[in-house]
Coordinates of C-alpha atoms in Angstrom, one line a residue:
M15 CA -18.0 -33.1 17.9
I16 CA -20.4 -35.1 15.7
I17 CA -20.3 -32.4 13.0
N18 CA -16.5 -32.3 13.1
R19 CA -16.2 -36.1 13.0
N20 CA -18.7 -36.3 10.1
S21 CA -16.8 -33.6 8.2
S22 CA -13.5 -35.4 8.8
M23 CA -15.0 -38.7 7.6
M24 CA -16.4 -37.0 4.5
S25 CA -13.0 -35.4 3.8
R26 CA -11.3 -38.7 4.0
K27 CA -13.8 -40.4 1.7
T28 CA -13.4 -37.6 -0.8
S29 CA -9.7 -37.8 -0.6
L30 CA -9.7 -41.6 -1.1
A31 CA -12.1 -41.3 -4.0
L32 CA -9.9 -38.7 -5.7
D33 CA -6.8 -40.9 -5.1
L34 CA -8.5 -43.9 -6.7
R35 CA -9.6 -41.9 -9.7
V36 CA -6.2 -40.3 -10.3
S37 CA -4.5 -43.7 -9.7
S38 CA -6.7 -45.4 -12.2
I39 CA -5.8 -42.8 -14.8
M40 CA -2.1 -42.0 -14.0
G41 CA -1.0 -45.1 -12.0
S42 CA 0.0 -45.4 -8.4
K43 CA 3.6 -44.3 -9.1
N44 CA 2.5 -41.1 -10.8
L45 CA 0.0 -40.5 -8.0
N46 CA 2.9 -40.4 -5.4
I47 CA 4.9 -38.0 -7.6
L48 CA 1.8 -35.8 -7.9
R49 CA 1.4 -35.8 -4.1
W50 CA 5.0 -34.8 -3.6
E51 CA 4.8 -32.0 -6.2
I52 CA 1.7 -30.6 -4.5
L53 CA 3.3 -30.7 -1.0
T54 CA 6.5 -29.1 -2.4
T55 CA 4.6 -26.4 -4.3
L56 CA 2.7 -25.4 -1.2
S57 CA 5.7 -25.3 1.1
D58 CA 6.7 -21.9 2.5
N59 CA 10.3 -22.2 1.2
T60 CA 9.1 -22.9 -2.4
I61 CA 6.6 -19.9 -2.3
N62 CA 9.3 -17.6 -0.9
Q63 CA 11.8 -18.8 -3.6
R64 CA 9.3 -18.2 -6.4
I65 CA 8.5 -14.7 -5.1
Q66 CA 12.2 -13.9 -5.0
E67 CA 12.8 -15.3 -8.5
R68 CA 9.9 -13.3 -9.9
S69 CA 10.9 -10.1 -8.1
G70 CA 14.5 -10.5 -9.4
D71 CA 13.2 -11.0 -12.9
I72 CA 11.0 -7.9 -12.8
K73 CA 14.0 -5.9 -11.4
E74 CA 16.2 -7.1 -14.2
Q75 CA 13.7 -6.0 -16.8
V76 CA 13.3 -2.5 -15.2
V77 CA 17.1 -2.1 -15.0
A78 CA 17.6 -3.2 -18.6
A79 CA 14.9 -0.7 -19.7
I80 CA 16.7 2.0 -17.7
K81 CA 20.0 1.2 -19.3
E82 CA 18.4 1.2 -22.8
S83 CA 16.9 4.6 -22.1
G84 CA 20.2 6.1 -20.8
K85 CA 18.6 8.7 -18.5
F86 CA 16.4 8.2 -15.4
S87 CA 14.8 10.2 -12.6
L88 CA 14.4 9.0 -9.0
Q89 CA 11.6 9.6 -6.5
L90 CA 12.3 8.6 -2.9
D91 CA 10.4 8.4 0.4
E92 CA 11.5 7.1 3.8
S93 CA 8.7 5.9 6.0
T94 CA 8.1 3.7 9.0
D95 CA 5.9 0.6 8.7
V96 CA 3.6 -1.0 11.3
S97 CA 6.5 -2.9 12.8
D98 CA 8.5 0.4 13.5
N99 CA 11.0 -0.5 10.7
A100 CA 12.3 2.3 8.6
Q101 CA 11.7 1.5 4.9
L102 CA 13.2 3.4 1.9
L103 CA 11.0 3.3 -1.2
V104 CA 12.4 4.3 -4.5
Y105 CA 10.5 4.8 -7.8
V106 CA 12.1 5.4 -11.2
R107 CA 11.0 7.3 -14.3
Y108 CA 12.6 6.8 -17.7
Q109 CA 11.9 7.1 -21.4
G110 CA 10.3 3.9 -22.6
K111 CA 9.9 2.7 -26.2
S112 CA 6.7 4.8 -26.7
D113 CA 6.1 6.9 -23.6
I114 CA 7.5 7.9 -20.2
E115 CA 7.5 4.8 -17.9
E116 CA 7.3 4.9 -14.1
D117 CA 8.1 1.8 -12.1
F118 CA 8.8 0.7 -8.6
L119 CA 12.6 0.3 -8.3
F120 CA 13.2 -1.2 -4.9
C121 CA 12.3 -1.1 -1.2
K122 CA 15.0 -1.7 1.5
R123 CA 14.9 -1.6 5.2
M124 CA 17.1 0.9 7.0
E125 CA 19.1 -1.0 9.6
T126 CA 19.8 1.8 12.2
T127 CA 19.7 5.6 11.5
T128 CA 18.0 7.3 8.6
T129 CA 20.3 10.2 7.9
G130 CA 20.9 11.6 4.5
E131 CA 24.2 9.8 4.3
D132 CA 22.5 6.5 5.2
L133 CA 19.9 7.0 2.4
F134 CA 22.6 7.9 -0.1
K135 CA 24.8 4.8 0.7
L136 CA 21.7 2.6 0.3
V137 CA 20.8 4.0 -3.1
D138 CA 24.4 4.3 -4.2
S139 CA 25.1 0.6 -3.5
F140 CA 22.0 -0.4 -5.5
I141 CA 23.0 1.8 -8.5
K142 CA 26.5 0.4 -8.5
E143 CA 25.3 -3.3 -8.1
E144 CA 23.0 -2.9 -11.1
G145 CA 25.6 -1.3 -13.3
L146 CA 24.0 2.1 -13.4
R147 CA 25.7 5.5 -13.1
W148 CA 24.9 8.7 -11.2
D149 CA 25.6 10.8 -14.3
Q150 CA 22.6 9.0 -15.9
C151 CA 20.3 10.4 -13.1
F152 CA 18.5 13.4 -14.6
S153 CA 16.5 14.5 -11.5
V154 CA 15.6 13.6 -7.9
Y155 CA 12.2 14.1 -6.3
S156 CA 11.6 13.9 -2.5
D157 CA 9.7 15.3 0.4
G158 CA 10.9 18.2 2.5
A159 CA 12.5 16.2 5.3
P160 CA 15.9 17.4 6.4
A161 CA 17.4 14.0 5.7
M162 CA 16.4 14.5 2.0
L163 CA 16.9 18.2 1.4
G164 CA 19.6 19.1 3.9
A165 CA 22.1 21.6 2.4
R166 CA 25.2 19.7 3.7
Q167 CA 24.3 16.2 4.8
G168 CA 21.0 15.7 3.0
F169 CA 20.5 13.0 0.4
T170 CA 20.2 15.5 -2.5
A171 CA 23.4 17.3 -1.3
R172 CA 25.3 14.0 -1.6
V173 CA 23.8 13.3 -5.0
K174 CA 25.0 16.7 -6.2
Q175 CA 28.5 15.9 -5.1
V176 CA 28.6 13.0 -7.6
N177 CA 26.4 14.6 -10.2
P178 CA 26.4 18.4 -10.0
T179 CA 23.9 18.7 -13.0
V180 CA 21.1 16.7 -11.3
I181 CA 17.8 18.6 -10.8
V182 CA 16.3 18.4 -7.3
T183 CA 12.6 19.0 -7.0
H184 CA 10.4 19.1 -3.8
C185 CA 7.5 16.8 -4.4
L186 CA 4.4 18.8 -5.6
L187 CA 2.0 16.6 -3.6
H188 CA 3.9 17.2 -0.4
R189 CA 3.9 21.0 -1.1
E190 CA 0.1 20.9 -1.5
N191 CA -0.2 18.9 1.7
L192 CA 1.9 21.4 3.6
A193 CA -0.2 24.3 2.2
S194 CA -3.5 22.6 3.1
R195 CA -2.5 22.5 6.7
K196 CA -3.2 26.2 7.1
M197 CA -6.8 26.3 6.0
S198 CA -9.3 29.0 6.7
I199 CA -11.5 28.7 9.7
E200 CA -14.6 27.8 7.6
L201 CA -12.8 25.0 5.7
N202 CA -11.1 23.7 8.8
T203 CA -14.5 23.5 10.5
V204 CA -16.0 21.5 7.6
M205 CA -13.0 19.1 7.6
E206 CA -13.3 18.5 11.4
D207 CA -17.0 17.8 11.1
V208 CA -16.4 15.3 8.3
I209 CA -13.7 13.5 10.3
Q210 CA -16.0 13.3 13.3
I211 CA -18.8 11.8 11.2
V212 CA -16.5 9.2 9.6
N213 CA -14.9 8.3 12.9
F214 CA -18.3 8.0 14.6
I215 CA -19.7 5.6 12.0
K216 CA -16.5 3.5 11.6
S217 CA -15.3 3.5 15.2
L218 CA -18.0 1.0 16.3
A219 CA -18.1 -2.3 14.4
L220 CA -21.9 -2.5 14.7
N221 CA -22.4 0.9 13.2
S222 CA -20.0 0.1 10.4
R223 CA -21.8 -3.1 9.5
L224 CA -25.2 -1.5 9.6
F225 CA -24.1 1.3 7.5
S226 CA -22.5 -1.1 4.9
Q227 CA -25.7 -3.2 4.9
M228 CA -27.9 -0.1 4.4
C229 CA -25.7 1.0 1.4
S230 CA -26.0 -2.4 -0.1
D231 CA -29.8 -2.4 0.2
M232 CA -29.9 1.1 -1.4
Q233 CA -27.6 -0.2 -4.2
S234 CA -25.2 2.7 -3.5
E235 CA -22.0 3.0 -5.5
Y236 CA -19.9 2.7 -2.3
E237 CA -20.5 0.7 0.9
H238 CA -17.7 2.1 3.1
L239 CA -16.4 5.5 4.2
L240 CA -12.7 6.2 4.2
Y241 CA -10.6 7.1 7.2
Y242 CA -8.6 10.3 7.2
S243 CA -4.8 10.0 7.7
S244 CA -2.5 13.0 7.8
V245 CA 0.4 10.7 6.8
R246 CA -1.4 9.9 3.5
W247 CA -1.2 13.1 1.6
L248 CA -4.1 12.5 -0.7
S249 CA -6.5 11.1 1.9
R250 CA -8.0 14.5 2.7
G251 CA -9.5 15.0 -0.7
K252 CA -10.6 11.3 -1.0
V253 CA -12.3 11.4 2.4
L254 CA -14.2 14.6 1.5
K255 CA -15.2 13.2 -1.9
R256 CA -16.4 9.9 -0.5
V257 CA -18.6 11.6 2.2
F258 CA -20.0 14.0 -0.5
D259 CA -20.8 11.1 -2.8
M260 CA -22.5 9.2 0.1
R261 CA -24.1 12.3 1.7
T262 CA -27.6 10.8 1.5
E263 CA -26.6 7.5 3.1
V264 CA -24.6 9.4 5.8
E265 CA -27.6 11.6 6.7
I266 CA -29.9 8.5 7.0
E267 CA -27.4 6.7 9.2
R268 CA -26.9 9.8 11.4
E269 CA -30.7 10.2 11.9
E270 CA -31.0 6.5 12.8
I271 CA -28.2 6.6 15.3
C272 CA -29.5 9.8 16.9
T273 CA -33.0 8.2 17.1
G274 CA -31.5 5.1 18.8
I275 CA -29.6 7.3 21.3
K276 CA -32.7 9.3 22.2
A277 CA -34.7 6.1 22.7
F278 CA -32.0 4.6 24.9
R279 CA -31.8 7.8 27.0
T280 CA -35.6 7.7 27.4
R281 CA -35.5 4.1 28.7
V282 CA -32.7 5.0 31.1
V283 CA -34.5 8.0 32.5
A284 CA -37.8 6.0 32.8

């Protein structure tokens, strides 16, 4: 309580000192205006408004660049976030002034179902609202989900109905991810061992902190291992590469943990 009270008193004294200094320079009237501007600037509504304004400005710039290019390609993915809300993410590629540009176009929440018709209506409404046309869409990239590549009711099927010349491509990264699921027994064993090692080190907060501190003391390039997630298509290679780059640190940590477990078992038996 004494510490909190002293801290509060120091904070008041500092605030009063700043008010007197600003008041002596700018005047009491300007000081009140400055206080109001600070409070307004930090309000949630103002921050939200500024985010919306900047987001809208970026979207207008991207749409203007697409219109100037005349042709564009879309890349789509529908995923569920941590709140169990279905989100549709759309990226766009187009010819810029000097090179091919790739930008994030929009992300919108799916209200109910996530069928191919729902996805098409959402993208179609955005394209019409922004003054774009489907005949400007050169190609569409997506994963292999039925809602995307369905022959009759899929998103790409609906796009072909309004633009028969559009090129539909199954995402190459998704193909590689599907192919990597059927690995040989030797490779699968290595992957399972790596996942167990990473999970063992990172599952306990103490082990994770000790491992990070050890890497810091050794001046290692990295201080943390990466979790493997089957949803993230590129995580398999990144996890393997990180463990390989930190193989010395991982081996030291494994030996220390095993030594600690053996000592604990000895004390329990004794």
